[in-house]
Coordinates of C-alpha atoms and ligand atoms in Angstrom, one line a residue:
M1 CA 39.7 -0.5 74.1
L2 CA 42.6 0.3 71.8
F3 CA 41.5 0.1 68.1
S4 CA 44.9 -1.3 67.2
R5 CA 44.0 -4.3 69.3
F6 CA 40.3 -4.5 68.5
F7 CA 39.2 -7.1 65.9
A8 CA 37.2 -4.9 63.6
H9 CA 38.3 -4.9 60.1
T10 CA 36.6 -2.1 58.1
S11 CA 36.6 -2.1 54.4
R12 CA 35.5 0.2 51.5
E13 CA 34.3 -2.6 49.3
V14 CA 30.6 -3.1 48.9
P15 CA 29.8 -6.7 48.1
S16 CA 27.5 -6.8 45.1
D17 CA 25.0 -9.3 46.7
A18 CA 24.5 -6.9 49.7
K19 CA 21.3 -5.1 48.5
I20 CA 20.2 -3.2 51.5
A21 CA 22.1 -0.6 53.7
S22 CA 22.3 -2.7 56.9
H23 CA 23.8 -5.6 55.1
R24 CA 26.4 -3.4 53.4
L25 CA 27.2 -1.5 56.6
M26 CA 27.5 -4.6 58.7
L27 CA 29.9 -6.1 56.3
R28 CA 31.9 -2.8 55.7
S29 CA 32.3 -2.1 59.5
G30 CA 33.5 -5.7 60.1
M31 CA 30.5 -6.7 62.3
I32 CA 29.7 -10.0 60.6
S33 CA 31.5 -12.6 58.5
Q34 CA 29.5 -14.9 56.3
T35 CA 30.4 -18.6 56.5
A36 CA 27.6 -20.1 54.4
S37 CA 24.3 -18.9 53.0
G38 CA 22.4 -17.2 55.8
I39 CA 24.9 -18.2 58.4
Y40 CA 27.2 -15.5 59.9
C41 CA 30.0 -15.2 62.5
W42 CA 29.3 -12.3 64.8
L43 CA 32.4 -10.3 65.3
P44 CA 33.4 -8.1 68.4
L45 CA 31.6 -4.9 67.3
A46 CA 28.4 -6.9 66.6
V47 CA 28.7 -8.9 69.8
R48 CA 28.7 -5.7 71.8
I49 CA 25.5 -4.6 70.2
L50 CA 23.8 -8.0 70.7
D51 CA 24.9 -7.8 74.4
K52 CA 23.5 -4.3 74.8
I53 CA 20.1 -5.3 73.3
S54 CA 20.1 -8.6 75.3
Q55 CA 20.8 -6.6 78.5
I56 CA 17.8 -4.3 77.9
I57 CA 15.6 -7.3 77.2
C58 CA 16.6 -9.0 80.3
E59 CA 15.9 -5.9 82.5
E60 CA 12.5 -5.6 81.0
Q61 CA 11.7 -9.3 81.3
D62 CA 12.8 -9.3 84.9
R63 CA 10.4 -6.4 85.6
I64 CA 7.4 -8.5 84.5
G65 CA 8.6 -11.6 86.5
A66 CA 9.9 -13.7 83.6
N67 CA 12.6 -16.2 84.3
R68 CA 15.6 -16.5 82.1
V69 CA 16.8 -20.1 81.1
Y70 CA 18.7 -21.7 78.4
F71 CA 16.7 -24.4 76.6
T72 CA 18.8 -26.5 74.2
T73 CA 19.6 -25.9 70.6
V74 CA 19.6 -29.6 69.8
Q75 CA 16.3 -31.2 70.7
P76 CA 15.0 -34.8 70.5
A77 CA 12.4 -35.3 67.8
D78 CA 10.2 -37.2 70.2
L79 CA 9.0 -33.9 71.8
W80 CA 7.9 -32.7 68.4
I81 CA 6.3 -36.0 67.5
E82 CA 4.3 -35.6 70.7
S83 CA 3.0 -32.2 69.8
G84 CA 2.3 -33.2 66.2
R85 CA 4.6 -30.7 64.7
Y86 CA 7.5 -32.9 63.7
A87 CA 6.0 -33.8 60.3
A88 CA 4.1 -30.4 59.9
Y89 CA 7.2 -28.2 60.3
G90 CA 8.6 -29.2 57.0
K91 CA 11.9 -28.3 55.3
E92 CA 12.6 -25.3 57.5
M93 CA 13.6 -27.7 60.3
L94 CA 17.2 -28.9 60.3
R95 CA 17.0 -32.6 61.2
I96 CA 19.9 -34.4 62.7
K97 CA 20.8 -38.0 63.5
D98 CA 23.0 -38.8 66.5
R99 CA 25.5 -41.7 66.5
K100 CA 22.9 -44.2 67.7
D101 CA 20.6 -43.2 64.8
G102 CA 18.3 -41.2 67.1
D103 CA 16.4 -38.4 65.6
F104 CA 17.2 -34.9 66.7
L105 CA 16.8 -31.4 65.4
Y106 CA 18.3 -27.9 65.7
S107 CA 15.8 -25.7 67.4
P108 CA 13.7 -23.4 65.1
T109 CA 11.6 -22.5 68.3
N110 CA 11.0 -24.0 71.7
E111 CA 7.2 -24.4 72.6
E112 CA 7.6 -28.1 73.0
Q113 CA 10.6 -28.0 75.2
A114 CA 9.2 -25.2 77.3
T115 CA 6.1 -27.3 77.9
D116 CA 8.2 -30.3 78.7
V117 CA 10.2 -28.4 81.3
F118 CA 7.0 -27.0 82.8
R119 CA 5.2 -30.4 83.1
K120 CA 8.2 -31.9 85.0
Y121 CA 8.0 -29.3 87.8
V122 CA 4.6 -27.8 88.0
K123 CA 1.7 -30.0 89.2
S124 CA -0.5 -27.6 91.1
Y125 CA -2.4 -24.3 90.2
R126 CA -0.3 -22.8 93.0
G127 CA 2.8 -23.0 90.7
L128 CA 1.1 -20.6 88.1
P129 CA 1.7 -18.3 86.4
V130 CA 5.0 -19.3 84.8
L131 CA 6.9 -17.2 82.4
L132 CA 10.2 -18.6 81.0
Y133 CA 12.4 -17.0 78.4
Q134 CA 15.8 -17.4 76.8
I135 CA 18.0 -15.6 74.4
H136 CA 19.5 -18.2 72.2
W137 CA 20.4 -19.3 68.7
K138 CA 17.8 -20.8 66.3
F139 CA 18.1 -22.5 63.0
R140 CA 15.5 -22.3 60.2
D141 CA 16.5 -23.6 56.8
E142 CA 14.8 -20.6 55.1
I143 CA 14.1 -21.2 51.4
R144 CA 15.6 -17.7 50.5
P145 CA 18.0 -16.4 53.1
R146 CA 18.6 -12.8 52.2
F147 CA 19.5 -9.3 53.3
G148 CA 22.3 -10.4 55.6
V149 CA 21.2 -11.2 59.1
M150 CA 17.6 -9.9 58.4
R151 CA 16.6 -13.3 57.1
G152 CA 19.3 -15.6 58.2
R153 CA 19.2 -19.3 58.6
E154 CA 21.0 -19.2 62.0
F155 CA 19.8 -16.3 64.1
L156 CA 19.6 -15.1 67.7
M157 CA 16.1 -14.9 69.1
K158 CA 14.6 -14.0 72.5
D159 CA 11.8 -16.5 73.0
G160 CA 9.4 -16.6 76.0
Y161 CA 6.7 -19.0 76.9
S162 CA 3.8 -18.4 79.4
F163 CA 1.6 -20.7 81.3
D164 CA -1.6 -19.5 83.0
I165 CA -4.5 -21.2 84.8
S166 CA -7.3 -19.4 82.9
F167 CA -7.9 -17.5 79.7
E168 CA -8.4 -14.3 81.7
D169 CA -5.0 -14.7 83.4
A170 CA -3.4 -15.5 80.1
T171 CA -4.8 -12.3 78.6
R172 CA -3.2 -10.3 81.5
T173 CA 0.2 -12.1 80.8
Y174 CA -0.2 -11.3 77.1
E175 CA -0.8 -7.6 77.9
K176 CA 2.1 -7.5 80.2
V177 CA 4.5 -9.0 77.6
F178 CA 3.0 -6.8 74.9
K179 CA 3.8 -3.6 77.0
S180 CA 7.2 -4.8 77.9
Y181 CA 8.0 -5.3 74.2
L182 CA 6.9 -1.7 73.5
T183 CA 9.3 -0.6 76.2
I184 CA 12.1 -2.8 74.9
F185 CA 11.9 -1.4 71.3
R186 CA 11.6 2.1 72.6
R187 CA 14.7 1.7 74.8
V188 CA 16.8 0.5 71.8
G189 CA 15.8 3.8 70.2
M190 CA 13.1 2.5 67.8
L191 CA 9.4 3.3 67.2
P192 CA 7.5 0.0 67.4
I193 CA 4.3 -0.5 65.4
P194 CA 2.3 -3.3 66.7
V195 CA 0.2 -4.9 64.0
Q196 CA -2.7 -7.4 64.5
A197 CA -1.5 -10.7 63.2
D198 CA -2.9 -14.2 62.4
S199 CA -1.1 -16.6 64.4
G200 CA -0.7 -18.9 61.3
A201 CA 0.8 -22.3 61.9
I202 CA 1.0 -21.8 65.7
G203 CA -2.8 -21.4 65.7
G204 CA -4.7 -19.3 68.2
N205 CA -6.8 -16.2 68.8
M206 CA -4.6 -13.3 69.9
S207 CA -1.4 -12.2 68.1
H208 CA 0.6 -9.1 67.3
E209 CA 3.7 -8.5 65.3
F210 CA 6.0 -5.6 66.2
Q211 CA 7.2 -3.8 63.2
I212 CA 9.9 -1.1 62.8
L213 CA 9.4 1.3 59.9
A214 CA 12.1 1.0 57.2
N215 CA 11.9 1.5 53.5
T216 CA 13.6 -1.8 52.8
G217 CA 11.4 -3.9 55.1
E218 CA 9.7 -7.0 53.8
S219 CA 6.3 -6.2 55.1
T220 CA 3.9 -3.5 54.0
I221 CA 1.9 -2.1 56.9
Y222 CA -1.5 -0.4 56.7
Y223 CA -2.2 1.5 59.9
D224 CA -4.4 4.3 61.3
K225 CA -2.5 7.5 61.7
K226 CA -3.9 7.7 65.3
L227 CA -1.5 4.9 66.1
L228 CA 1.5 7.3 66.2
E229 CA -0.1 9.1 69.3
A230 CA -1.8 6.2 70.9
S231 CA -1.3 5.1 74.5
D232 CA 0.1 1.6 75.2
D233 CA -3.4 0.3 75.9
E234 CA -4.8 1.8 72.7
L235 CA -1.9 0.3 70.7
M236 CA -3.3 -3.2 71.2
T237 CA -6.4 -2.4 69.3
T238 CA -5.6 0.6 67.0
F239 CA -5.9 -0.5 63.4
A240 CA -2.7 -1.8 62.0
V241 CA -2.3 -4.9 59.7
T242 CA 0.3 -6.2 57.2
D243 CA -0.5 -6.7 53.6
E244 CA -1.3 -10.4 54.3
K245 CA -4.4 -9.3 56.3
Y246 CA -5.2 -6.0 54.5
D247 CA -8.6 -5.9 52.9
P248 CA -9.2 -2.7 50.9
Q249 CA -13.0 -3.6 50.6
S250 CA -13.6 -3.7 54.3
V251 CA -15.6 -0.7 55.8
A252 CA -13.4 -0.6 58.8
T253 CA -10.4 0.1 56.7
Q254 CA -12.1 2.9 54.7
E255 CA -13.0 4.8 57.8
K256 CA -9.3 5.1 58.9
D257 CA -6.9 7.8 58.3
L258 CA -4.7 5.3 56.5
M259 CA -1.0 5.3 56.4
I260 CA 1.1 2.8 54.4
S261 CA 4.7 2.1 55.2
K262 CA 7.3 -0.6 54.8
G263 CA 8.3 -2.4 58.0
V264 CA 10.7 -5.0 59.4
E265 CA 9.1 -7.6 61.7
V266 CA 11.3 -7.6 64.9
G267 CA 8.9 -9.3 67.3
H268 CA 5.9 -11.5 67.5
V269 CA 3.5 -12.3 70.4
F270 CA 1.0 -15.2 70.4
H271 CA -1.7 -16.5 72.7
F272 CA -2.6 -20.0 71.5
G273 CA -4.5 -21.4 74.4
T274 CA -4.2 -25.1 75.3
K275 CA -2.8 -26.3 71.9
Y276 CA 0.5 -27.6 73.4
S277 CA -0.6 -28.4 76.9
K278 CA -3.3 -30.7 75.6
A279 CA -1.2 -32.2 72.9
M280 CA 1.5 -33.0 75.4
N281 CA -0.8 -33.9 78.3
T282 CA 0.5 -31.1 80.5
F283 CA -1.9 -30.2 83.3
V284 CA -2.1 -29.0 86.8
L285 CA -4.6 -29.7 89.5
N286 CA -6.9 -26.9 90.7
E287 CA -8.2 -26.4 94.3
K288 CA -10.9 -29.0 93.7
G289 CA -8.4 -31.6 92.3
D290 CA -9.6 -31.1 88.7
K291 CA -7.1 -31.4 85.8
I292 CA -6.6 -28.0 84.1
F293 CA -4.6 -27.6 80.9
P294 CA -2.7 -24.3 81.1
E295 CA -3.4 -21.5 78.7
M296 CA -0.2 -20.7 76.9
G297 CA 1.5 -18.0 74.9
S298 CA 4.8 -17.5 73.1
Y299 CA 6.7 -14.3 72.6
G300 CA 9.6 -13.7 70.2
I301 CA 12.1 -11.0 69.5
G302 CA 14.5 -11.3 66.5
V303 CA 17.5 -10.0 68.4
S304 CA 20.0 -10.4 65.5
R305 CA 17.4 -9.1 63.0
L306 CA 16.8 -6.1 65.3
V307 CA 20.5 -5.1 64.9
A308 CA 19.9 -4.9 61.1
A309 CA 16.6 -3.1 61.6
I310 CA 18.1 -0.5 63.8
I311 CA 20.7 0.2 61.1
E312 CA 18.0 0.4 58.4
A313 CA 16.2 3.0 60.6
S314 CA 19.4 4.9 61.6
H315 CA 22.1 5.4 59.1
D316 CA 23.3 7.9 56.5
E317 CA 25.5 7.8 53.4
R318 CA 28.6 7.7 55.6
G319 CA 27.6 4.9 57.8
I320 CA 25.7 3.7 60.9
I321 CA 24.3 6.1 63.5
W322 CA 23.9 3.9 66.7
P323 CA 21.2 5.0 69.1
E324 CA 23.1 5.7 72.4
A325 CA 21.4 2.8 74.3
V326 CA 22.8 0.1 72.0
A327 CA 26.0 1.7 70.7
P328 CA 29.1 -0.6 70.8
F329 CA 31.0 2.2 72.5
D330 CA 29.8 5.5 73.9
V331 CA 32.8 7.6 72.8
T332 CA 35.6 7.2 70.3
I333 CA 38.8 9.1 70.5
L334 CA 40.5 9.8 67.2
N335 CA 44.2 10.5 67.5
L336 CA 44.8 11.8 64.0
H337 CA 48.5 11.9 64.3
V338 CA 49.9 9.0 66.4
N339 CA 53.4 10.2 65.7
N340 CA 52.8 13.6 67.2
A341 CA 53.7 13.8 71.0
I342 CA 51.1 16.5 71.8
C343 CA 48.3 14.6 70.1
C344 CA 49.3 11.4 71.9
E345 CA 49.5 13.1 75.3
I346 CA 46.0 14.7 74.9
A347 CA 44.3 11.7 73.3
E348 CA 45.6 9.4 76.1
D349 CA 44.7 11.8 78.9
V350 CA 41.1 12.0 77.5
Y351 CA 41.0 8.2 77.0
R352 CA 42.2 7.5 80.5
A353 CA 39.9 10.0 82.1
I354 CA 36.7 9.0 80.4
S355 CA 37.3 5.3 80.5
A356 CA 37.8 5.5 84.2
S357 CA 34.0 5.9 84.6
V358 CA 32.1 2.6 84.5
R359 CA 29.3 4.6 82.6
Y360 CA 31.4 5.0 79.5
E361 CA 32.9 2.5 77.0
V362 CA 35.6 4.2 75.0
L363 CA 37.3 3.1 71.7
Y364 CA 40.6 4.8 71.3
D365 CA 41.7 4.9 67.6
D366 CA 45.5 4.7 68.0
R367 CA 46.0 3.1 64.7
N368 CA 48.7 4.4 62.4
I369 CA 46.5 5.1 59.3
T370 CA 45.6 8.2 57.3
V371 CA 43.5 11.0 58.7
G372 CA 40.9 10.4 56.1
E373 CA 40.7 6.7 56.8
K374 CA 40.3 7.4 60.5
L375 CA 37.5 9.9 60.1
M376 CA 35.7 7.7 57.6
D377 CA 35.9 4.6 59.9
A378 CA 34.5 6.6 62.8
D379 CA 31.5 7.7 60.8
L380 CA 31.1 4.2 59.3
I381 CA 31.1 2.4 62.8
G382 CA 28.8 5.1 64.1
V383 CA 29.8 5.6 67.8
P384 CA 27.6 8.5 69.0
W385 CA 30.4 10.8 70.1
Q386 CA 33.8 11.4 68.5
V387 CA 36.7 13.2 70.2
I388 CA 38.9 14.3 67.4
V389 CA 42.5 15.2 68.3
G390 CA 44.4 16.9 65.4
S391 CA 47.8 18.4 65.5
Q392 CA 47.1 22.0 64.7
K393 CA 44.2 22.3 67.2
A394 CA 46.2 20.3 69.8
Q395 CA 49.0 22.9 69.6
R396 CA 46.4 25.5 70.6
G397 CA 45.2 23.1 73.4
V398 CA 41.8 22.3 71.8
V399 CA 40.1 19.2 70.4
E400 CA 36.8 18.7 68.6
L401 CA 33.8 17.0 70.0
K402 CA 31.6 15.7 67.2
N403 CA 28.1 14.2 67.5
R404 CA 27.7 11.5 64.9
K405 CA 23.9 12.0 64.7
S406 CA 23.6 15.7 64.3
G407 CA 27.1 16.2 62.7
E408 CA 27.6 19.1 65.0
V409 CA 31.2 19.8 65.9
K410 CA 32.4 21.9 68.9
E411 CA 35.9 23.0 69.7
M412 CA 36.8 22.6 73.4
S413 CA 39.7 22.1 75.7
P414 CA 40.5 18.4 76.7
T415 CA 39.4 19.3 80.2
E416 CA 36.0 20.5 79.0
V417 CA 35.5 17.3 77.0
I418 CA 36.3 15.2 80.0
G419 CA 34.0 17.4 82.1
R420 CA 31.2 16.9 79.5
F421 CA 31.3 13.2 80.1
M422 CA 32.4 13.0 83.7
G423 CA 30.6 16.0 85.1
Ligands
LIG1 P1 9.0 -14.2 59.3 O1 7.6 -14.0 58.9 O2 9.9 -13.0 59.2 O3 9.6 -15.5 58.8 P2 8.2 -15.7 61.6 O4 6.8 -15.3 61.8 O5 8.6 -16.9 61.1 O6 9.0 -14.4 60.9 P3 8.5 -16.0 64.5 O7 8.5 -17.5 64.4 O8 7.4 -15.2 65.1 O9 9.0 -15.4 63.1 O10 9.9 -15.6 65.2 C1 10.1 -14.5 66.1 C2 11.0 -13.4 65.5 O11 12.2 -14.0 65.1 C3 10.4 -12.7 64.4 O12 9.6 -11.7 64.7 C4 11.7 -12.2 63.7 O13 12.0 -10.9 64.2 C5 12.7 -13.2 64.0 N1 13.0 -14.1 62.9 C6 12.2 -15.1 62.4 N2 12.9 -15.7 61.3 C7 14.1 -15.1 61.2 C8 15.2 -15.3 60.3 N3 15.1 -16.2 59.4 N4 16.3 -14.5 60.5 C9 16.3 -13.5 61.4 N5 15.3 -13.3 62.3 C10 14.2 -14.1 62.2
LIG2 MG1 9.4 -17.4 59.2

């Protein structure tokens, strides 16, 4: 990709209402453009990151036999009246009338619709288990949208729904999803902290939130130090709660080697039993012909919030430091002097050679701007590797390879740089 043709408009301005680093950096790097309170357009840099995260989610959901669908963003109110949540959901739900005066809403979540799709097709125990998921936009009319896309009103969520024949099977599904979430958060370069959660309005008996540590997080997490070395199985039960559930009086709490940190909730898994299947008269027949209401669970990842959470966890005073797995590009080539023939020749050679590989996505900064601006933009945007082509070094036949994370810079020949990536 040529930067001169890439729709990424960086800026030095820091909007005064942007209180946290991720919000400032997403605006400054031209990732998002606000169109109303809590509602953002996602621009090309940001879309690349959403796609990288989504791809990782899909791979890990595939591995546990989950099926990807698209439910709808606009849903008939009838489904929610049936489950009893239409009135209960309150003002966070965006309610819509169609031209025939029918009641609709913009999806804040999809338990009802998932149950409705399930009941239309699955009539026998043989059809179970079922695990459906989507990555789709949600709308919640949050009372206080803030921190950019961290708490937006429109946001991208991965939401999954499971149906099992028994509580034991549902527990196994829950554990499978729990572990796949750990893998997903690790693959995007983060350390997930699963905390035991009340399932609140959704109601139920098993629930964890996944938190990412960040000083600016909205949650305070109390956890046993052991958690940092726990195995995936141990993580389900190692002590970790948010401030909402923390009880300093409890003996259990006093025994722990207690750590306290701020965190961002990036995922949430629930088991809620037969709440929706019963309310929506959704059943299958077992071998004996008895009606069984499936045991259900739902599983969310805040995909758009995760983008901001990754930035909170991985940035410095100059800009974003993308973990390699989700970076918008793998390499950026900075041609510092686009009017210099040698710089152009070297930069273009390296660009052509590395982008010939399907493994690498390369952003070639061919813009005619100052050296300072180019270097600042590269650090701001946070691509993991920078190949810096300056005129004096180019004369000597060398370029610089800089690692954004460590800041380490190495001089090498263009052939060595190409070899470093293609070798
Ligand atoms: P919160 O307590 O932060 O409001 P929630 O419990 O309402 O979250 P869920 O219904 O479990 O959230 O939704 C699943 C995931 O979607 C959350 O873990 C979070 O990462 C993300 N999410 C929820 N609300 C928002 C929002 N307003 N903006 C961005 N992401 C959100
Ligand atoms: Mg909420």
